[in-house]
PDB file of C-alpha atoms in Angstrom:
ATOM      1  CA  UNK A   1     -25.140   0.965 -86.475  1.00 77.00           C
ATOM      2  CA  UNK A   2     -26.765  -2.323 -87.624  1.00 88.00           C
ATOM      3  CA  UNK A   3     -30.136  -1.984 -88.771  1.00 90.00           C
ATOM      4  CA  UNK A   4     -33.058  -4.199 -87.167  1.00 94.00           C
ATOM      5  CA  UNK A   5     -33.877  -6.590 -89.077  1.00 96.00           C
ATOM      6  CA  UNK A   6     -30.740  -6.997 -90.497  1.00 95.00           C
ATOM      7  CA  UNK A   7     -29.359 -11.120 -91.140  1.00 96.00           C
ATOM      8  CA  UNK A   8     -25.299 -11.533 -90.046  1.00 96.00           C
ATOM      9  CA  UNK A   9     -23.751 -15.424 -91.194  1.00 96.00           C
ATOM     10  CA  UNK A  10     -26.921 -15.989 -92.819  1.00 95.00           C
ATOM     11  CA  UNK A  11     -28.010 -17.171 -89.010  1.00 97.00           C
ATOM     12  CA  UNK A  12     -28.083 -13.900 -87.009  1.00 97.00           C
ATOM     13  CA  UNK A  13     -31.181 -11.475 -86.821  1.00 97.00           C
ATOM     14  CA  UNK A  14     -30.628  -8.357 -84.931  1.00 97.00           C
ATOM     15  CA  UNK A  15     -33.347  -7.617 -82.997  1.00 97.00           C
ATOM     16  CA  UNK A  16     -32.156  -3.932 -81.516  1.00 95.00           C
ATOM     17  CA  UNK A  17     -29.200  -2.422 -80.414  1.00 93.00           C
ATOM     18  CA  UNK A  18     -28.677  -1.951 -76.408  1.00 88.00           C
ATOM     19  CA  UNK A  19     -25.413  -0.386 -75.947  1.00 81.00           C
ATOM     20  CA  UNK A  20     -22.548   1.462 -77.501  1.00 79.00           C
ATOM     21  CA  UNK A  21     -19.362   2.651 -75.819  1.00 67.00           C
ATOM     22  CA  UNK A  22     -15.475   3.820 -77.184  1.00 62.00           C
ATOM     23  CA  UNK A  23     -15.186   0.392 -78.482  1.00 63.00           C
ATOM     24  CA  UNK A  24     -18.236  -0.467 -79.802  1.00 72.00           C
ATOM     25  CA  UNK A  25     -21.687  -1.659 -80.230  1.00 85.00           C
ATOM     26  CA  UNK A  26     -23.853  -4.445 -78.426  1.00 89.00           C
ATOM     27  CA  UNK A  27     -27.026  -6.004 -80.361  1.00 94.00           C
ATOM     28  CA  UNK A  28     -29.603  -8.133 -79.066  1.00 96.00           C
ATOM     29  CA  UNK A  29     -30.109 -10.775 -81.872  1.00 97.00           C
ATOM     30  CA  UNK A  30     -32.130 -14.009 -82.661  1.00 98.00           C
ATOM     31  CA  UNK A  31     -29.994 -17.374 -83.632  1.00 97.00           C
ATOM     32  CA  UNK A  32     -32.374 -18.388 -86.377  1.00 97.00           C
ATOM     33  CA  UNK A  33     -30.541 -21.871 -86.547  1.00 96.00           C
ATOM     34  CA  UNK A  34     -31.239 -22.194 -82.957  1.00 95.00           C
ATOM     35  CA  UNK A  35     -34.118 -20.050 -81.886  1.00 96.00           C
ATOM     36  CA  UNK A  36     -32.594 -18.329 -79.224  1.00 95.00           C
ATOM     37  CA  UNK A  37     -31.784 -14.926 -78.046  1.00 96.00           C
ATOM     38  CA  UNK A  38     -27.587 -13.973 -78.022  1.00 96.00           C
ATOM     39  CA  UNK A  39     -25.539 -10.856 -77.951  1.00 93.00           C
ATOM     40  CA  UNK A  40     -23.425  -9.475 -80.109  1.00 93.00           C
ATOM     41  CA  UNK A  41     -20.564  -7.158 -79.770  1.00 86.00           C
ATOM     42  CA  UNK A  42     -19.671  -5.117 -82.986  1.00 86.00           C
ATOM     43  CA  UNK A  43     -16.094  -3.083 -83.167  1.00 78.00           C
ATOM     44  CA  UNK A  44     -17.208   0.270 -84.124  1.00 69.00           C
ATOM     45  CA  UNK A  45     -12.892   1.508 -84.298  1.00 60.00           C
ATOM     46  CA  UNK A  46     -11.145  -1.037 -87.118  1.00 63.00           C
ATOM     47  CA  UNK A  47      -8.197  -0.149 -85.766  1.00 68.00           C
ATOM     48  CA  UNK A  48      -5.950  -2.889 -85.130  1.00 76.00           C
ATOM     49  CA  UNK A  49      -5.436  -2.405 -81.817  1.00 74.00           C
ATOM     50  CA  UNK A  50      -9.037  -2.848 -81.279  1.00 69.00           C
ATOM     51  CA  UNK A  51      -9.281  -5.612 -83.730  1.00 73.00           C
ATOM     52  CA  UNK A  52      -6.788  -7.624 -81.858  1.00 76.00           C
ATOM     53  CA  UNK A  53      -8.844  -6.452 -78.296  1.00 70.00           C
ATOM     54  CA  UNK A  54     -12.452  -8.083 -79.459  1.00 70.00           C
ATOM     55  CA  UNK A  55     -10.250 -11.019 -81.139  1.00 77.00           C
ATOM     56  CA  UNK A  56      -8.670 -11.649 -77.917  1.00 74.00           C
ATOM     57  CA  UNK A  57     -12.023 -10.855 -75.527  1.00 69.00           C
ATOM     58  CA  UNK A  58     -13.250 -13.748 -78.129  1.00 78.00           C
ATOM     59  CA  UNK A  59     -10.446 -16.366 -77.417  1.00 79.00           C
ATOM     60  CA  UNK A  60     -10.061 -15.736 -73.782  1.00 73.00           C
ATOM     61  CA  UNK A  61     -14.547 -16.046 -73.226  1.00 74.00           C
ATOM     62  CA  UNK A  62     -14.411 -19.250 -75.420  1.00 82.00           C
ATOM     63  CA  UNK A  63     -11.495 -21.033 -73.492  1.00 82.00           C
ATOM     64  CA  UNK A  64     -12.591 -20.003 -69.807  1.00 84.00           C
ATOM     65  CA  UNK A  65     -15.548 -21.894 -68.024  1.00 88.00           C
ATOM     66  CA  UNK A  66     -17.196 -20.307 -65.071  1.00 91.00           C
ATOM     67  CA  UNK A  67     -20.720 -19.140 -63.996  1.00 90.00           C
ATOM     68  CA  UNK A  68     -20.250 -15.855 -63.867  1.00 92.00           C
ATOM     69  CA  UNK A  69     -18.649 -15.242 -67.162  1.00 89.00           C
ATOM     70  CA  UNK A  70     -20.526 -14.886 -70.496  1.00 84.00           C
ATOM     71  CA  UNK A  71     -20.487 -17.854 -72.609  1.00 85.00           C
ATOM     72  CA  UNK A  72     -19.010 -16.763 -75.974  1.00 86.00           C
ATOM     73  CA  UNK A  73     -20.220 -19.162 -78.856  1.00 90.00           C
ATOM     74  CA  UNK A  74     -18.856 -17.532 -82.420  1.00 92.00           C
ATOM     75  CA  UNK A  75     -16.453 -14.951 -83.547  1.00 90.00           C
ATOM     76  CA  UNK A  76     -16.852 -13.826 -87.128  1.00 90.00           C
ATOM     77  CA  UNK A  77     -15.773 -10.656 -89.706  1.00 86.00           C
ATOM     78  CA  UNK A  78     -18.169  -9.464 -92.134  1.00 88.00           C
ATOM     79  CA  UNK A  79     -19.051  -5.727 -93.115  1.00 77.00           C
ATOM     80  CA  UNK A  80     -16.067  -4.307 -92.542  1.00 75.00           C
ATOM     81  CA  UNK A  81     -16.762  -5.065 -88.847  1.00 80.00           C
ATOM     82  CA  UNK A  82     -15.795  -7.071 -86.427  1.00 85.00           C
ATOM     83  CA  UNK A  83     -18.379  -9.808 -84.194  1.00 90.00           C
ATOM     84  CA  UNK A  84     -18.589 -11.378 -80.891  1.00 88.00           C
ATOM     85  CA  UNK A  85     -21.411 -13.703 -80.398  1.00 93.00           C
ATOM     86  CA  UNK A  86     -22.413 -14.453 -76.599  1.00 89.00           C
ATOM     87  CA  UNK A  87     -24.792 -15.750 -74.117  1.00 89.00           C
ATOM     88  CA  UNK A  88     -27.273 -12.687 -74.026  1.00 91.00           C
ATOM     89  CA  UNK A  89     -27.801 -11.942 -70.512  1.00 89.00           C
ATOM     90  CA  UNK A  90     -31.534 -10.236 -69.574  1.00 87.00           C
ATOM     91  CA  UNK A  91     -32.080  -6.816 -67.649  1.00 85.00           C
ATOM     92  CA  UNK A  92     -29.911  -3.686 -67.066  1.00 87.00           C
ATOM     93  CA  UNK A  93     -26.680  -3.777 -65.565  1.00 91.00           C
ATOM     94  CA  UNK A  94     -26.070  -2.665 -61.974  1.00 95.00           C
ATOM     95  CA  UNK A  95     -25.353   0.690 -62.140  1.00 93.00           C
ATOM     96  CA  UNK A  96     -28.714   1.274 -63.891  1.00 93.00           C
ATOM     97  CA  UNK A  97     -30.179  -0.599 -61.588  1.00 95.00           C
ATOM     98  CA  UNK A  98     -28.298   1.937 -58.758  1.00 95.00           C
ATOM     99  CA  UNK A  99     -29.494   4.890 -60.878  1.00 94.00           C
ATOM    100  CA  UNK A 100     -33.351   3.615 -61.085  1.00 95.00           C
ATOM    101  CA  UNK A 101     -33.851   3.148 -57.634  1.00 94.00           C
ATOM    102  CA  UNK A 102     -31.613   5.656 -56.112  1.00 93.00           C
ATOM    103  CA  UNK A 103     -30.472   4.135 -53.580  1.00 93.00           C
ATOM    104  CA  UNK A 104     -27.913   1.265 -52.548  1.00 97.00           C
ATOM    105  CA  UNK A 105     -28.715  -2.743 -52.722  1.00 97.00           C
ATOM    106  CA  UNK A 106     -29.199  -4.612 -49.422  1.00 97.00           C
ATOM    107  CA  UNK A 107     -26.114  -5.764 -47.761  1.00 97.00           C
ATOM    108  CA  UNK A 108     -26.640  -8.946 -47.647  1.00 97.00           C
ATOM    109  CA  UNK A 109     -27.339  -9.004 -51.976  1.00 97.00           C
ATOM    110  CA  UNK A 110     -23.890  -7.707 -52.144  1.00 97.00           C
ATOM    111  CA  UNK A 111     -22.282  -9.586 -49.920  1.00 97.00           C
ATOM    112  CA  UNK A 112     -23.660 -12.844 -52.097  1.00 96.00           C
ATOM    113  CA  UNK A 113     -21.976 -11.255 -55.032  1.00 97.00           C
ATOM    114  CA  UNK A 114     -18.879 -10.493 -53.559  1.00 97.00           C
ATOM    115  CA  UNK A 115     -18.641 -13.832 -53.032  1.00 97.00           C
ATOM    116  CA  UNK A 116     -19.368 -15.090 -56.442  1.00 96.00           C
ATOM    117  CA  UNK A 117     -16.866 -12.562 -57.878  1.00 97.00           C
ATOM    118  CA  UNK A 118     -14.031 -13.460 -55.776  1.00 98.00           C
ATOM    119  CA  UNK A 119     -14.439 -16.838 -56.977  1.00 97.00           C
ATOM    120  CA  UNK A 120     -14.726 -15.535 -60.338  1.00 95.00           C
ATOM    121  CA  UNK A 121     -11.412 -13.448 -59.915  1.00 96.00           C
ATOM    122  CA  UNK A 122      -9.618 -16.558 -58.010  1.00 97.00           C
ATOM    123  CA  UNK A 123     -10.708 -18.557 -61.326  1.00 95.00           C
ATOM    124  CA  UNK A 124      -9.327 -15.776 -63.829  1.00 92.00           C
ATOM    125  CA  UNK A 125      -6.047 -14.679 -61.827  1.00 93.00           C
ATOM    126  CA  UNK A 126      -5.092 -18.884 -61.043  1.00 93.00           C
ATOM    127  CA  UNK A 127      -4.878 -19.655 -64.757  1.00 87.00           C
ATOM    128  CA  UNK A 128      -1.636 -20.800 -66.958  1.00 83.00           C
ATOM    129  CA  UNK A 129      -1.050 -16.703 -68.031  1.00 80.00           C
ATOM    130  CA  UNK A 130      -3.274 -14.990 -65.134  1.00 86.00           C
ATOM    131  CA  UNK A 131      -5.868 -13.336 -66.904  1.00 87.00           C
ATOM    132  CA  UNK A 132      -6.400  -9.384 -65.264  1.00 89.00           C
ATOM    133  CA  UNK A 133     -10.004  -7.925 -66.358  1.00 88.00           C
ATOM    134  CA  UNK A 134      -8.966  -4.795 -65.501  1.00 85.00           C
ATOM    135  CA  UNK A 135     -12.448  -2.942 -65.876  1.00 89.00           C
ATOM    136  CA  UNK A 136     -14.550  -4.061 -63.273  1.00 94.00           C
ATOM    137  CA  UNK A 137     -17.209  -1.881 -62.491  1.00 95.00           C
ATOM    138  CA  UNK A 138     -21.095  -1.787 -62.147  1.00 95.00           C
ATOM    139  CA  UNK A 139     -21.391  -0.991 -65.848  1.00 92.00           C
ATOM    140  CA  UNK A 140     -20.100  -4.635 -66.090  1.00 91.00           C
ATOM    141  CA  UNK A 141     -22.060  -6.516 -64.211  1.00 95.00           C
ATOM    142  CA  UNK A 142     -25.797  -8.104 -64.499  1.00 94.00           C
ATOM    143  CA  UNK A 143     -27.579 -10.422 -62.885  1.00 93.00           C
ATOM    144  CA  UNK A 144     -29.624 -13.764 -63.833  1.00 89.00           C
ATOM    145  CA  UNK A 145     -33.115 -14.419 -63.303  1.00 85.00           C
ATOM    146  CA  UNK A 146     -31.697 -16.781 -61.018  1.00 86.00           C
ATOM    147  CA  UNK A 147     -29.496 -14.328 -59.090  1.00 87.00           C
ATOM    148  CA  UNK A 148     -26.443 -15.135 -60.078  1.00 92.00           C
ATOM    149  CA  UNK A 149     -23.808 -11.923 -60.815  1.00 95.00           C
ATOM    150  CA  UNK A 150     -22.578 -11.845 -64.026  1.00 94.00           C
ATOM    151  CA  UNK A 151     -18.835 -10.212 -65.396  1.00 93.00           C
ATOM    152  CA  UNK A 152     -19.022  -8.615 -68.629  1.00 87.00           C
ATOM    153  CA  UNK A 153     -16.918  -6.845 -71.105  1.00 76.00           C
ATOM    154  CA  UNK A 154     -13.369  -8.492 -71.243  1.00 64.00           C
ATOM    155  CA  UNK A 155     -11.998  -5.877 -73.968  1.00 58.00           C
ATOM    156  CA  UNK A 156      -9.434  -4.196 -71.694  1.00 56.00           C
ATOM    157  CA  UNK A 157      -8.139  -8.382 -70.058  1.00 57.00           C
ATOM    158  CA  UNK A 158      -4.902  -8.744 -69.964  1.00 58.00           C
ATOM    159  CA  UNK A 159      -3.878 -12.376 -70.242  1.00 55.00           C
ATOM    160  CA  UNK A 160      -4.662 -15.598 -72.873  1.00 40.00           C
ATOM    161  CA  UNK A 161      -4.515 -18.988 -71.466  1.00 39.00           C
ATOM    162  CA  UNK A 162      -4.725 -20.510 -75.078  1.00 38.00           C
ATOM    163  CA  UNK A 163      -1.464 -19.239 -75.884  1.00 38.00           C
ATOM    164  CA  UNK A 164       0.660 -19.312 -73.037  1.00 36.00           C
ATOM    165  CA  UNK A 165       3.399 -19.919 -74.853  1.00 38.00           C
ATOM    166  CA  UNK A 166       3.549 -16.695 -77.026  1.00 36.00           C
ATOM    167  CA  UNK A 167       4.917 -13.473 -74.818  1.00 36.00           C
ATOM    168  CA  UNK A 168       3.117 -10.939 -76.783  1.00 33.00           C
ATOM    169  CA  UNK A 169      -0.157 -13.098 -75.943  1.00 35.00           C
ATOM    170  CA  UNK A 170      -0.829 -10.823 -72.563  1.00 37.00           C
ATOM    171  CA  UNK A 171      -0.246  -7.560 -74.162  1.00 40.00           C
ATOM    172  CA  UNK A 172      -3.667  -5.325 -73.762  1.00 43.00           C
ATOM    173  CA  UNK A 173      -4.895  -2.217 -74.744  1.00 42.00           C
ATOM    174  CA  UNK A 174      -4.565   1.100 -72.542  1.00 43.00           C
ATOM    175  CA  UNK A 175      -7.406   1.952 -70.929  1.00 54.00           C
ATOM    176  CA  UNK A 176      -9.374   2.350 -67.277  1.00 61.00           C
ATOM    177  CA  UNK A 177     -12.739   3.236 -65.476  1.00 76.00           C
ATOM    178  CA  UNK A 178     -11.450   6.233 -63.409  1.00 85.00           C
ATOM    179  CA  UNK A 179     -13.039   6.228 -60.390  1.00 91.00           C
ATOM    180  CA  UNK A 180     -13.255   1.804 -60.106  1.00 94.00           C
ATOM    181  CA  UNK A 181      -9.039   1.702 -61.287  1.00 92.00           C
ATOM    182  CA  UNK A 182      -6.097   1.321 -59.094  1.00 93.00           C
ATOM    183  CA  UNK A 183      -3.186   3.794 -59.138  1.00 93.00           C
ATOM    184  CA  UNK A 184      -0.927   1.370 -61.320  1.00 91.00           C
ATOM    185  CA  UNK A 185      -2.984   1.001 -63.775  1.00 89.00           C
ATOM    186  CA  UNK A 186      -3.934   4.594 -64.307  1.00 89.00           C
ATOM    187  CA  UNK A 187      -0.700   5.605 -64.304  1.00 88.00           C
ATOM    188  CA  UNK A 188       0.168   2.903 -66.901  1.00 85.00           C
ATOM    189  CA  UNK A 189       3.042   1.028 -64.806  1.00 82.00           C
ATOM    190  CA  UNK A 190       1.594  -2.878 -64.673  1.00 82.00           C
ATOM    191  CA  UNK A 191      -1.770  -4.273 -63.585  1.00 83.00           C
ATOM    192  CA  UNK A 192      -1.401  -7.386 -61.607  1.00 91.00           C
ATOM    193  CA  UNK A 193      -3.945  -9.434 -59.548  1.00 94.00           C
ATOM    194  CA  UNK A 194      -4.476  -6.655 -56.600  1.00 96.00           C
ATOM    195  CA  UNK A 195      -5.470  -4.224 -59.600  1.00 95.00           C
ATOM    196  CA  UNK A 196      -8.462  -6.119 -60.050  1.00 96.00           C
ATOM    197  CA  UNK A 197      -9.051  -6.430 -56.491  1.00 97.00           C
ATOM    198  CA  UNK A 198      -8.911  -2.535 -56.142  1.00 97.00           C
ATOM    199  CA  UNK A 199     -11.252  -1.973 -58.637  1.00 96.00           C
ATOM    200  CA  UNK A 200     -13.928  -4.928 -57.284  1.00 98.00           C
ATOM    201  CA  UNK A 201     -13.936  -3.590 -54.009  1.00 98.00           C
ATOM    202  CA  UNK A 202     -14.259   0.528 -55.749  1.00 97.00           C
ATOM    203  CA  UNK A 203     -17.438  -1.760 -57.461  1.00 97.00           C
ATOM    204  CA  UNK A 204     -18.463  -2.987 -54.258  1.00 98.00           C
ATOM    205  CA  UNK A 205     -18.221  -0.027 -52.388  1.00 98.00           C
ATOM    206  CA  UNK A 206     -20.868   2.336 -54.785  1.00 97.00           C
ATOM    207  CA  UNK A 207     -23.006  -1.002 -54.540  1.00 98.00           C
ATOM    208  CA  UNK A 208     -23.626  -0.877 -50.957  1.00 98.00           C
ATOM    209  CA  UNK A 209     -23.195   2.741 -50.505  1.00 97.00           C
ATOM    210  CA  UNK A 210     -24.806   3.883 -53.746  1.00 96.00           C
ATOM    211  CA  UNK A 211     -22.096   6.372 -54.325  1.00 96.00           C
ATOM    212  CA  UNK A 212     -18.855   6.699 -56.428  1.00 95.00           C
ATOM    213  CA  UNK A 213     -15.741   6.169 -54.820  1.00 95.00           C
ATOM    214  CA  UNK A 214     -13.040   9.099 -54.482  1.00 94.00           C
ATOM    215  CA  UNK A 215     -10.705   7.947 -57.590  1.00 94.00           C
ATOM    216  CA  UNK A 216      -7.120   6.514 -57.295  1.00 94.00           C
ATOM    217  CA  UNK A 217      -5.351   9.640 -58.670  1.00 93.00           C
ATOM    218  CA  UNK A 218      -7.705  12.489 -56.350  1.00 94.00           C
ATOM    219  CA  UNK A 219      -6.451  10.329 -53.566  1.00 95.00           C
ATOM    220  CA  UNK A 220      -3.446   9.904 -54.605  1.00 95.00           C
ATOM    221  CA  UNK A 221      -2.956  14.285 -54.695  1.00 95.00           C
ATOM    222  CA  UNK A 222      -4.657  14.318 -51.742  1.00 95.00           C
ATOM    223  CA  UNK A 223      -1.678  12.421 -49.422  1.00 93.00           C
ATOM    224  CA  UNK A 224       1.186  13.735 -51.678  1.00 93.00           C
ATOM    225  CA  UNK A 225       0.459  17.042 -50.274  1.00 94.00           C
ATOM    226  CA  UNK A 226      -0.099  15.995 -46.631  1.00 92.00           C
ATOM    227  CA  UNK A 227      -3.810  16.212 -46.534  1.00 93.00           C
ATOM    228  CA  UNK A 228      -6.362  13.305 -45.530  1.00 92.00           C
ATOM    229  CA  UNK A 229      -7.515  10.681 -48.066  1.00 93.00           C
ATOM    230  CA  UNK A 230     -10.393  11.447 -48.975  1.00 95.00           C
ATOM    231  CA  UNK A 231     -11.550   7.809 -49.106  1.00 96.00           C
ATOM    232  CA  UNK A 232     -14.899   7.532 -46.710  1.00 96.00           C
ATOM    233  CA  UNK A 233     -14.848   4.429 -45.532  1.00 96.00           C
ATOM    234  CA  UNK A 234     -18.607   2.751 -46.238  1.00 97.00           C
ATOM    235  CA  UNK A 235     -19.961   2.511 -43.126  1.00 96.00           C
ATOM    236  CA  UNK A 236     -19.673   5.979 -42.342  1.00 96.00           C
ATOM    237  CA  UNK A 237     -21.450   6.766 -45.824  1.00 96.00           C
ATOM    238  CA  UNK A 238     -24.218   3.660 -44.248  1.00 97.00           C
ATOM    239  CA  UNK A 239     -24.442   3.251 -40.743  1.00 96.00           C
ATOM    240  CA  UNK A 240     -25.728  -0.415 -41.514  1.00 97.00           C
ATOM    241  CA  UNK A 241     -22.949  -1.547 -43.245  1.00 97.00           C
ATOM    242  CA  UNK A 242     -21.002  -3.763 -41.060  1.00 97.00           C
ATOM    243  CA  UNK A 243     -17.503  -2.354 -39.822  1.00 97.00           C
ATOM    244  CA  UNK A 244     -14.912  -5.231 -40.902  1.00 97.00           C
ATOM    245  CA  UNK A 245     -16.784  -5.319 -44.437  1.00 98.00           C
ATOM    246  CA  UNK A 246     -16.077  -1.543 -44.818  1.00 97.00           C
ATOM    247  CA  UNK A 247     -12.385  -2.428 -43.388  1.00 97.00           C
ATOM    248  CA  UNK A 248     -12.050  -5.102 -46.078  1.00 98.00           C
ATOM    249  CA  UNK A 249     -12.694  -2.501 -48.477  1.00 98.00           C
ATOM    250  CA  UNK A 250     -10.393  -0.132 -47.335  1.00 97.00           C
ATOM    251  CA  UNK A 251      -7.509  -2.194 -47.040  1.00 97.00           C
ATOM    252  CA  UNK A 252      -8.490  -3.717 -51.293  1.00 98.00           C
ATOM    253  CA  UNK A 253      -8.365  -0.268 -52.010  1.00 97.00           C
ATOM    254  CA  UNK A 254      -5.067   0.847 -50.871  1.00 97.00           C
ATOM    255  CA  UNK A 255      -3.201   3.440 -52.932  1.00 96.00           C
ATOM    256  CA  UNK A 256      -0.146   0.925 -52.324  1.00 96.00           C
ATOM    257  CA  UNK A 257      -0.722  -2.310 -54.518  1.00 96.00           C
ATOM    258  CA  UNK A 258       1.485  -4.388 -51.877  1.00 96.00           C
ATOM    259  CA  UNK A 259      -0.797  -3.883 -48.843  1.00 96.00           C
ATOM    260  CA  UNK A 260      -3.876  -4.915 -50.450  1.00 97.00           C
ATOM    261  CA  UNK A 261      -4.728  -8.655 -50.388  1.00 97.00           C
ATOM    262  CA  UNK A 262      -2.630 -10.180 -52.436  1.00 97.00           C
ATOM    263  CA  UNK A 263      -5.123 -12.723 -53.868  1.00 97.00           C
ATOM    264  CA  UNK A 264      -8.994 -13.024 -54.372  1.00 97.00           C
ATOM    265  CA  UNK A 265      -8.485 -15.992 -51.960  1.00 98.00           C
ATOM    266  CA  UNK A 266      -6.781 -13.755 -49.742  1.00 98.00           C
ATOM    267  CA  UNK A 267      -9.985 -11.449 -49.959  1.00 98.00           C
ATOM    268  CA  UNK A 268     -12.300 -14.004 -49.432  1.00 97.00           C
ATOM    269  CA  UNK A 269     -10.649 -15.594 -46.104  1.00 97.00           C
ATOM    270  CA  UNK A 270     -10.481 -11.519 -45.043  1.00 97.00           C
ATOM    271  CA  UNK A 271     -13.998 -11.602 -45.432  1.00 97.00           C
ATOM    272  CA  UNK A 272     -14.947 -14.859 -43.622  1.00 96.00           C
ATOM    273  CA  UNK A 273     -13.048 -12.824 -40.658  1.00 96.00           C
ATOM    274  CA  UNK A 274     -14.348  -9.679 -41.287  1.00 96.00           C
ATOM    275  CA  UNK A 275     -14.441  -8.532 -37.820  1.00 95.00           C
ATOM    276  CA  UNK A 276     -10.842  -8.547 -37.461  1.00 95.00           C
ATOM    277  CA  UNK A 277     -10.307  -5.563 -39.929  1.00 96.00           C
ATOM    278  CA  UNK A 278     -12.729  -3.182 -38.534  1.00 95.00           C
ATOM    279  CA  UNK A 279      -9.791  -1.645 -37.362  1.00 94.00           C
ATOM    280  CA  UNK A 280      -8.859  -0.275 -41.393  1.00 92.00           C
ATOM    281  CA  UNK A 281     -12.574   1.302 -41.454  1.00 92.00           C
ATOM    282  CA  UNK A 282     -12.008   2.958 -37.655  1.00 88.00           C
ATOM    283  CA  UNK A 283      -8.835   4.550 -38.848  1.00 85.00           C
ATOM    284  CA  UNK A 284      -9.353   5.593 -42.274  1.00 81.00           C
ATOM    285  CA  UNK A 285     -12.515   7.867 -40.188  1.00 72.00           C
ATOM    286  CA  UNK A 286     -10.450   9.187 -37.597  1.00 67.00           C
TER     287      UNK A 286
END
């Protein structure tokens, strides 16, 4: 842990620190060349494994442009640690939010975000070397004063458009969120596109419902030995939530990675029709 007080680069003063996880640390800190408040993401594990992770989080934030990703601005070793410098974004992140008021966010919020991630997603998955986030979740998300959703916490993407010419340049670390990751990618086999839809519309589905998904692998046990999946749809968990929104959900969440859409453009168009997959929401309840 980094101290308060404490000067990194000469430049940056950490204020406090307001998270810590497996892979490490995030500070709230004052740019005294610039007088404004940033971020910073410290890699508690030297490992090199993890090394490479926050090296490549750092390459793949500074090269990709899009409102709802964190603008990275400086990468730096010093301390025996390693530093990610970012736009700091205010407030708690959604699932705090979900915990504080105990109870789900109006439908027509999330439907708003959905939007903004898919085009977030379609942005991400459309580059040179796709890049897969692979931890989506409400952990990861915040939003601006303005309204606008934020995706956080690339250390687990899979995928580095500066370097699309060097194979080992998509490798990524092992890891998942269990109850917001797809089958594949818990069982380790490949993480593609339709992973990160599975685990947006997991995210999507405890932001409208306010409760935690049945996870990939429970379900998963569940039809191997001829029982039910245990998957609620979301409108029977809230009668308000409309039917083909719920059906949406149920088809991005599909145990089988080829029947869920095969694109966040795919996802959004399903949405835009929503009324037309009711259906998937009628006869996961039956």
């Amino acid at each position: 842990m980094i101290e308060t007080g404490n000067i990194l680069q000469r430049r940056y003063r950490i204020d406090k620190q307001i998270g810590q996880g497996g892979m490490g640390a995030v500070y709230v800190a004052t740019d005294e060349r610039f007088g404004s408040t940033v971020a910073i993401k410290e890699t508690l594990c030297m490992d090199d494994n993890y090394r490479k992770a926050l090296e490549r989080e750092a390459r793949l934030l500074n090269s990709l442009k899009h409102g709802a990703l964190p603008r990275v601005t400086d990468h730096f070793l010093e301390r025996d640690g390693q530093f990610l410098v970012m736009e700091y974004i205010p407030g708690e992140d959604l699932c705090a939010i979900l915990e504080e008021q105990g109870g789900p966010f109006p439908i027509e919020t999330v439907l708003d975000w959905t939007d903004q991630l898919l085009d977030a997603l379609e942005f991400l998955h459309t580059q040179s070397v796709p890049v897969i986030h692979r931890d989506i979740k409400p952990q990861n998300l915040k939003v601006t004063p303005a309204g606008k959703i934020v995706l956080l916490d690339f250390g687990l993407a899979k995928g580095n458009p500066t370097d699309a010419g060097v194979q080992t340049a998509a490798k990524s670390i092992f890891g998942y969120s269990r109850n917001y990751a797809s089958l594949e990618q818990i069982q380790g086999t490949g993480t593609d596109p339709r992973s990160d839809l599975y685990s947006l519309a997991a995210t999507l589905y405890h932001l409208i419902t306010g409760q935690t998904p049945e996870d990939a692998l429970t379900r998963a046990m569940a039809v191997l030995n001829q029982q039910p999946d245990p998957l609620v749809p979301a409108n029977a968990l809230r009668a308000e939530v409309p039917a083909g929104f719920a059906g949406v959900l149920q088809r991005a969440m599909d145990l089988n990675a080829s029947s869920r859409p095969a694109s966040a453009r795919e996802m959004r168009a399903m949405l835009r029709d929503m009324d037309s997959y009711a259906q998937f929401a009628a006869d996961a309840n039956a």
